[in-house]
Amino acid sequence: MKTLAVVNSKGGVGKTTTAVNLSARFASGDARVLIIDLDSQSSASFSFGIGRQDLTPSIGNVFFDQVPIQETVRRTSVNGLDLITGSMELANADVIMSNVKGRENQLRYAVESLLDEYTYIVFDCPPSLSILTVNALVTADAFIVPVCPQYLALEGVVTLLSAVEKTKEGIGKIAKFLGILLTMVDRRSNATEELIHMIRNHYKNTVFNTEIGISSALAEAPGFGQSIYDYAPESNGSKAYTDLTIEILDRMLKKEEVN
């Protein structure tokens, strides 16, 4: 397993923060990593210091303009970590790709030529179960779902996982569900404690042991175009994402062994 999608149909749950910092952590050592920003808001791209005027060429050009994907890859300030940017054009992907034959496989076709170049590829998906998210789920080996412990966010997870199952029934092969990640956790709140207990009780071992707490460093790092490892390497956020990376790699390995 080498391709991972970070998915949630709800925004504001730490999805991009997770995709960016997991990618940065994956890139430690000798690993080569690619993060692909599939969101029209381009938050992952901005998190690496890419300006709005510099987003082109993007993954949108690969989908809509037949630009070779190799021409859209750019380096980031993190050693070993490359990026393919998102762009505003992605907001129209459902309409533009509606009549494309095999539209759910477009990302898979594009990424195939890059698989041998990278140890890991991470997809930062848009906050919806759009055609782009479906493409990521078809392409990825596994997916994780970040969720903050709020009632509406929890309802969103139920809806998302149900939609993924229906997508699987319709398409066939789809990424394996790796787990739920609790983000933006503030354990000073009794309501938060109750919701965390509810989530862990319902989803059992699919919930990662690691929790990502509310962190000013995690919130500030994108504004400096840095991952948490460059911006605040000694912070709780840095430690949490390191722990999460270990858990994810362990689960990916176990999924491989099962296969």
CSV table of C-alpha atoms in Angstrom, one decimal:
chain,number,residue,atom,x,y,z
A,1,MET,CA,0.0,0.0,0.0
A,2,LYS,CA,1.4,3.4,-1.0
A,3,THR,CA,-1.5,5.6,-1.9
A,4,LEU,CA,-3.7,7.2,0.7
A,5,ALA,CA,-6.8,9.5,0.4
A,6,VAL,CA,-7.8,11.9,3.2
A,7,VAL,CA,-11.6,12.2,2.9
A,8,ASN,CA,-14.5,13.9,4.5
A,9,SER,CA,-17.6,15.4,2.9
A,10,LYS,CA,-17.6,18.1,5.6
A,11,GLY,CA,-15.2,21.0,5.7
A,12,GLY,CA,-13.4,22.4,8.7
A,13,VAL,CA,-12.5,19.1,10.2
A,14,GLY,CA,-8.7,19.2,9.7
A,15,LYS,CA,-8.6,17.3,6.5
A,16,THR,CA,-6.0,19.4,4.7
A,17,THR,CA,-3.9,19.9,7.9
A,18,THR,CA,-3.8,16.1,8.1
A,19,ALA,CA,-2.9,15.5,4.5
A,20,VAL,CA,-0.2,18.1,4.6
A,21,ASN,CA,1.5,17.0,7.8
A,22,LEU,CA,1.2,13.3,7.1
A,23,SER,CA,2.9,13.9,3.7
A,24,ALA,CA,5.6,15.9,5.4
A,25,ARG,CA,6.2,13.1,7.9
A,26,PHE,CA,6.1,10.4,5.3
A,27,ALA,CA,8.9,12.2,3.5
A,28,SER,CA,11.3,11.9,6.4
A,29,GLY,CA,14.2,9.6,5.8
A,30,ASP,CA,14.7,8.3,2.2
A,31,ALA,CA,11.1,8.2,1.2
A,32,ARG,CA,9.9,10.2,-1.8
A,33,VAL,CA,6.3,11.5,-1.4
A,34,LEU,CA,3.8,13.2,-3.6
A,35,ILE,CA,0.7,15.1,-2.3
A,36,ILE,CA,-2.0,15.9,-4.8
A,37,ASP,CA,-4.4,18.7,-4.0
A,38,LEU,CA,-7.8,17.8,-5.4
A,39,ASP,CA,-9.6,20.7,-3.8
A,40,SER,CA,-10.7,23.7,-5.8
A,41,GLN,CA,-9.9,25.8,-2.7
A,42,SER,CA,-6.3,24.7,-3.0
A,43,SER,CA,-5.7,24.8,0.7
A,44,ALA,CA,-3.0,22.1,0.6
A,45,SER,CA,-1.2,24.1,-2.1
A,46,PHE,CA,-1.4,27.3,-0.1
A,47,SER,CA,-0.1,25.4,3.0
A,48,PHE,CA,3.2,24.9,1.1
A,49,GLY,CA,3.5,28.6,0.3
A,50,ILE,CA,2.2,28.5,-3.3
A,51,GLY,CA,0.5,31.7,-4.2
A,52,ARG,CA,-2.9,31.8,-6.0
A,53,GLN,CA,-1.2,33.2,-9.1
A,54,ASP,CA,1.2,30.3,-9.2
A,55,LEU,CA,-1.2,27.4,-9.1
A,56,THR,CA,-0.9,26.6,-12.8
A,57,PRO,CA,-0.1,24.0,-14.0
A,58,SER,CA,-2.4,22.0,-11.6
A,59,ILE,CA,-4.1,18.7,-11.5
A,60,GLY,CA,-7.0,20.5,-13.2
A,61,ASN,CA,-4.9,20.9,-16.3
A,62,VAL,CA,-4.2,17.2,-16.2
A,63,PHE,CA,-8.0,16.4,-16.1
A,64,PHE,CA,-9.3,19.1,-18.5
A,65,ASP,CA,-6.4,20.1,-20.8
A,66,GLN,CA,-4.6,16.8,-21.3
A,67,VAL,CA,-1.4,18.2,-19.8
A,68,PRO,CA,1.0,15.3,-18.9
A,69,ILE,CA,0.9,14.8,-15.1
A,70,GLN,CA,4.8,14.9,-15.0
A,71,GLU,CA,4.6,18.5,-16.1
A,72,THR,CA,2.5,19.5,-13.1
A,73,VAL,CA,4.8,18.1,-10.3
A,74,ARG,CA,6.7,20.7,-8.3
A,75,ARG,CA,9.0,20.5,-5.3
A,76,THR,CA,8.1,21.8,-1.9
A,77,SER,CA,10.4,23.1,0.8
A,78,VAL,CA,10.2,19.7,2.5
A,79,ASN,CA,13.0,17.4,1.3
A,80,GLY,CA,11.6,14.5,-0.6
A,81,LEU,CA,8.1,15.9,-0.8
A,82,ASP,CA,6.6,17.0,-4.1
A,83,LEU,CA,3.2,18.7,-4.8
A,84,ILE,CA,0.6,18.8,-7.6
A,85,THR,CA,-1.5,21.9,-6.9
A,86,GLY,CA,-5.3,22.3,-7.0
A,87,SER,CA,-7.1,25.1,-8.8
A,88,MET,CA,-10.4,26.8,-9.1
A,89,GLU,CA,-11.2,24.8,-12.3
A,90,LEU,CA,-11.8,21.8,-10.1
A,91,ALA,CA,-15.0,23.3,-8.8
A,92,ASN,CA,-16.6,22.5,-12.1
A,93,ALA,CA,-15.2,18.9,-12.3
A,94,ASP,CA,-18.6,17.2,-11.8
A,95,VAL,CA,-20.1,19.1,-14.8
A,96,ILE,CA,-17.0,18.9,-17.1
A,97,MET,CA,-16.5,15.2,-16.4
A,98,SER,CA,-20.2,14.2,-16.5
A,99,ASN,CA,-20.0,12.8,-20.0
A,100,VAL,CA,-16.4,11.5,-19.9
A,101,LYS,CA,-16.2,7.7,-20.4
A,102,GLY,CA,-14.6,6.1,-17.3
A,103,ARG,CA,-14.7,9.5,-15.5
A,104,GLU,CA,-14.1,7.8,-12.1
A,105,ASN,CA,-10.8,6.4,-13.4
A,106,GLN,CA,-9.2,9.6,-14.7
A,107,LEU,CA,-6.9,10.1,-11.7
A,108,ARG,CA,-5.9,6.5,-11.6
A,109,TYR,CA,-4.9,6.7,-15.3
A,110,ALA,CA,-2.9,9.8,-14.7
A,111,VAL,CA,-1.1,8.6,-11.5
A,112,GLU,CA,-0.1,5.2,-12.9
A,113,SER,CA,3.0,6.7,-14.6
A,114,LEU,CA,4.2,8.2,-11.2
A,115,LEU,CA,3.7,5.2,-9.0
A,116,ASP,CA,7.3,3.9,-9.4
A,117,GLU,CA,8.7,7.3,-8.6
A,118,TYR,CA,7.2,7.7,-5.1
A,119,THR,CA,7.1,5.7,-1.9
A,120,TYR,CA,3.8,7.3,-0.9
A,121,ILE,CA,1.2,9.4,-2.7
A,122,VAL,CA,-1.4,11.3,-0.6
A,123,PHE,CA,-4.6,12.8,-2.0
A,124,ASP,CA,-6.2,15.8,-0.3
A,125,CYS,CA,-9.8,15.5,-1.3
A,126,PRO,CA,-12.5,18.2,-1.6
A,127,PRO,CA,-15.1,18.5,1.2
A,128,SER,CA,-17.7,16.5,-0.7
A,129,LEU,CA,-18.3,13.1,-2.2
A,130,SER,CA,-17.8,14.6,-5.7
A,131,ILE,CA,-16.3,12.9,-8.8
A,132,LEU,CA,-12.9,14.0,-7.6
A,133,THR,CA,-13.3,12.3,-4.3
A,134,VAL,CA,-14.6,9.2,-6.1
A,135,ASN,CA,-11.5,9.3,-8.3
A,136,ALA,CA,-9.3,9.4,-5.2
A,137,LEU,CA,-11.2,6.5,-3.7
A,138,VAL,CA,-10.8,4.5,-6.8
A,139,THR,CA,-7.1,5.3,-7.1
A,140,ALA,CA,-6.0,5.0,-3.5
A,141,ASP,CA,-5.1,1.9,-1.7
A,142,ALA,CA,-6.6,3.2,1.5
A,143,PHE,CA,-8.5,6.2,3.0
A,144,ILE,CA,-8.8,7.8,6.3
A,145,VAL,CA,-11.6,10.1,7.6
A,146,PRO,CA,-10.6,13.0,9.9
A,147,VAL,CA,-13.5,14.1,12.1
A,148,CYS,CA,-13.8,16.7,14.9
A,149,PRO,CA,-15.9,15.6,17.9
A,150,GLN,CA,-19.0,17.6,17.1
A,151,TYR,CA,-22.5,16.1,16.6
A,152,LEU,CA,-23.0,17.3,13.0
A,153,ALA,CA,-19.5,16.2,12.1
A,154,LEU,CA,-20.3,12.7,13.5
A,155,GLU,CA,-23.5,12.6,11.4
A,156,GLY,CA,-21.4,13.5,8.4
A,157,VAL,CA,-19.2,10.5,8.9
A,158,VAL,CA,-22.2,8.1,9.0
A,159,THR,CA,-23.4,9.6,5.7
A,160,LEU,CA,-19.9,9.5,4.1
A,161,LEU,CA,-19.2,5.9,5.0
A,162,SER,CA,-22.6,4.9,3.7
A,163,ALA,CA,-22.0,6.8,0.5
A,164,VAL,CA,-18.6,5.1,0.1
A,165,GLU,CA,-20.2,1.7,0.4
A,166,LYS,CA,-22.8,2.5,-2.3
A,167,THR,CA,-20.0,3.8,-4.5
A,168,LYS,CA,-18.1,0.5,-4.0
A,169,GLU,CA,-21.2,-1.4,-5.0
A,170,GLY,CA,-21.5,0.6,-8.1
A,171,ILE,CA,-17.9,0.7,-9.2
A,172,GLY,CA,-16.3,-2.4,-7.6
A,173,LYS,CA,-12.7,-1.9,-6.4
A,174,ILE,CA,-12.3,1.0,-4.0
A,175,ALA,CA,-9.8,2.1,-1.4
A,176,LYS,CA,-9.9,0.2,1.9
A,177,PHE,CA,-11.2,2.1,5.0
A,178,LEU,CA,-8.2,2.5,7.2
A,179,GLY,CA,-9.7,4.5,10.1
A,180,ILE,CA,-11.3,7.5,11.7
A,181,LEU,CA,-9.0,10.3,13.0
A,182,LEU,CA,-10.2,12.5,15.8
A,183,THR,CA,-9.1,16.1,15.1
A,184,MET,CA,-9.4,19.5,16.8
A,185,VAL,CA,-10.0,17.7,20.1
A,186,ASP,CA,-10.5,19.9,23.2
A,187,ARG,CA,-10.9,17.6,26.2
A,188,ARG,CA,-11.7,20.5,28.5
A,189,SER,CA,-15.3,20.2,27.3
A,190,ASN,CA,-17.6,17.6,28.8
A,191,ALA,CA,-19.6,17.5,25.5
A,192,THR,CA,-16.4,16.7,23.7
A,193,GLU,CA,-15.6,13.8,26.1
A,194,GLU,CA,-19.1,12.4,25.6
A,195,LEU,CA,-18.9,12.6,21.8
A,196,ILE,CA,-15.4,11.0,21.7
A,197,HIS,CA,-16.7,8.1,23.9
A,198,MET,CA,-19.7,7.8,21.5
A,199,ILE,CA,-17.4,7.7,18.4
A,200,ARG,CA,-15.0,5.2,20.0
A,201,ASN,CA,-17.8,3.0,21.3
A,202,HIS,CA,-19.6,2.9,17.9
A,203,TYR,CA,-16.6,2.6,15.6
A,204,LYS,CA,-14.3,0.6,18.0
A,205,ASN,CA,-10.8,-0.2,16.7
A,206,THR,CA,-11.3,1.7,13.4
A,207,VAL,CA,-10.7,4.9,15.4
A,208,PHE,CA,-7.0,5.7,15.6
A,209,ASN,CA,-5.6,5.8,19.1
A,210,THR,CA,-3.9,9.1,18.2
A,211,GLU,CA,-5.9,12.3,18.6
A,212,ILE,CA,-5.1,15.7,17.1
A,213,GLY,CA,-5.7,18.3,19.7
A,214,ILE,CA,-6.6,22.0,19.1
A,215,SER,CA,-3.2,23.7,18.4
A,216,SER,CA,-2.3,27.2,17.6
A,217,ALA,CA,0.9,25.9,15.9
A,218,LEU,CA,-1.1,23.7,13.6
A,219,ALA,CA,-3.4,26.7,12.7
A,220,GLU,CA,-0.5,29.1,12.2
A,221,ALA,CA,1.9,26.8,10.1
A,222,PRO,CA,0.0,27.1,6.8
A,223,GLY,CA,0.3,30.9,6.9
A,224,PHE,CA,4.1,30.5,6.8
A,225,GLY,CA,3.9,27.9,4.0
A,226,GLN,CA,5.3,25.2,6.3
A,227,SER,CA,4.4,21.9,7.8
A,228,ILE,CA,4.2,21.6,11.5
A,229,TYR,CA,7.6,19.9,11.4
A,230,ASP,CA,9.3,23.0,10.1
A,231,TYR,CA,7.2,25.5,11.9
A,232,ALA,CA,7.0,24.0,15.4
A,233,PRO,CA,8.9,20.7,15.5
A,234,GLU,CA,8.7,20.4,19.3
A,235,SER,CA,5.0,21.1,19.5
A,236,ASN,CA,2.2,18.7,20.6
A,237,GLY,CA,0.9,18.9,17.0
A,238,SER,CA,4.2,17.6,15.6
A,239,LYS,CA,4.3,14.8,18.1
A,240,ALA,CA,0.6,13.8,17.4
A,241,TYR,CA,1.2,13.6,13.6
A,242,THR,CA,4.3,11.6,14.1
A,243,ASP,CA,2.3,9.1,16.3
A,244,LEU,CA,-0.5,9.1,13.7
A,245,THR,CA,2.0,8.3,10.9
A,246,ILE,CA,3.3,5.3,12.8
A,247,GLU,CA,-0.3,4.1,13.3
A,248,ILE,CA,-1.2,4.6,9.7
A,249,LEU,CA,1.9,2.8,8.4
A,250,ASP,CA,1.2,-0.1,10.8
A,251,ARG,CA,-2.4,-0.4,9.6
A,252,MET,CA,-1.3,-0.2,5.9
A,253,LEU,CA,1.1,-3.0,6.5
A,254,LYS,CA,-1.5,-5.2,8.2
A,255,LYS,CA,-3.9,-4.6,5.3
A,256,GLU,CA,-1.2,-5.7,2.9
A,257,GLU,CA,-0.6,-8.9,4.9
A,258,VAL,CA,-4.3,-9.7,4.9
A,259,ASN,CA,-4.3,-9.3,1.1
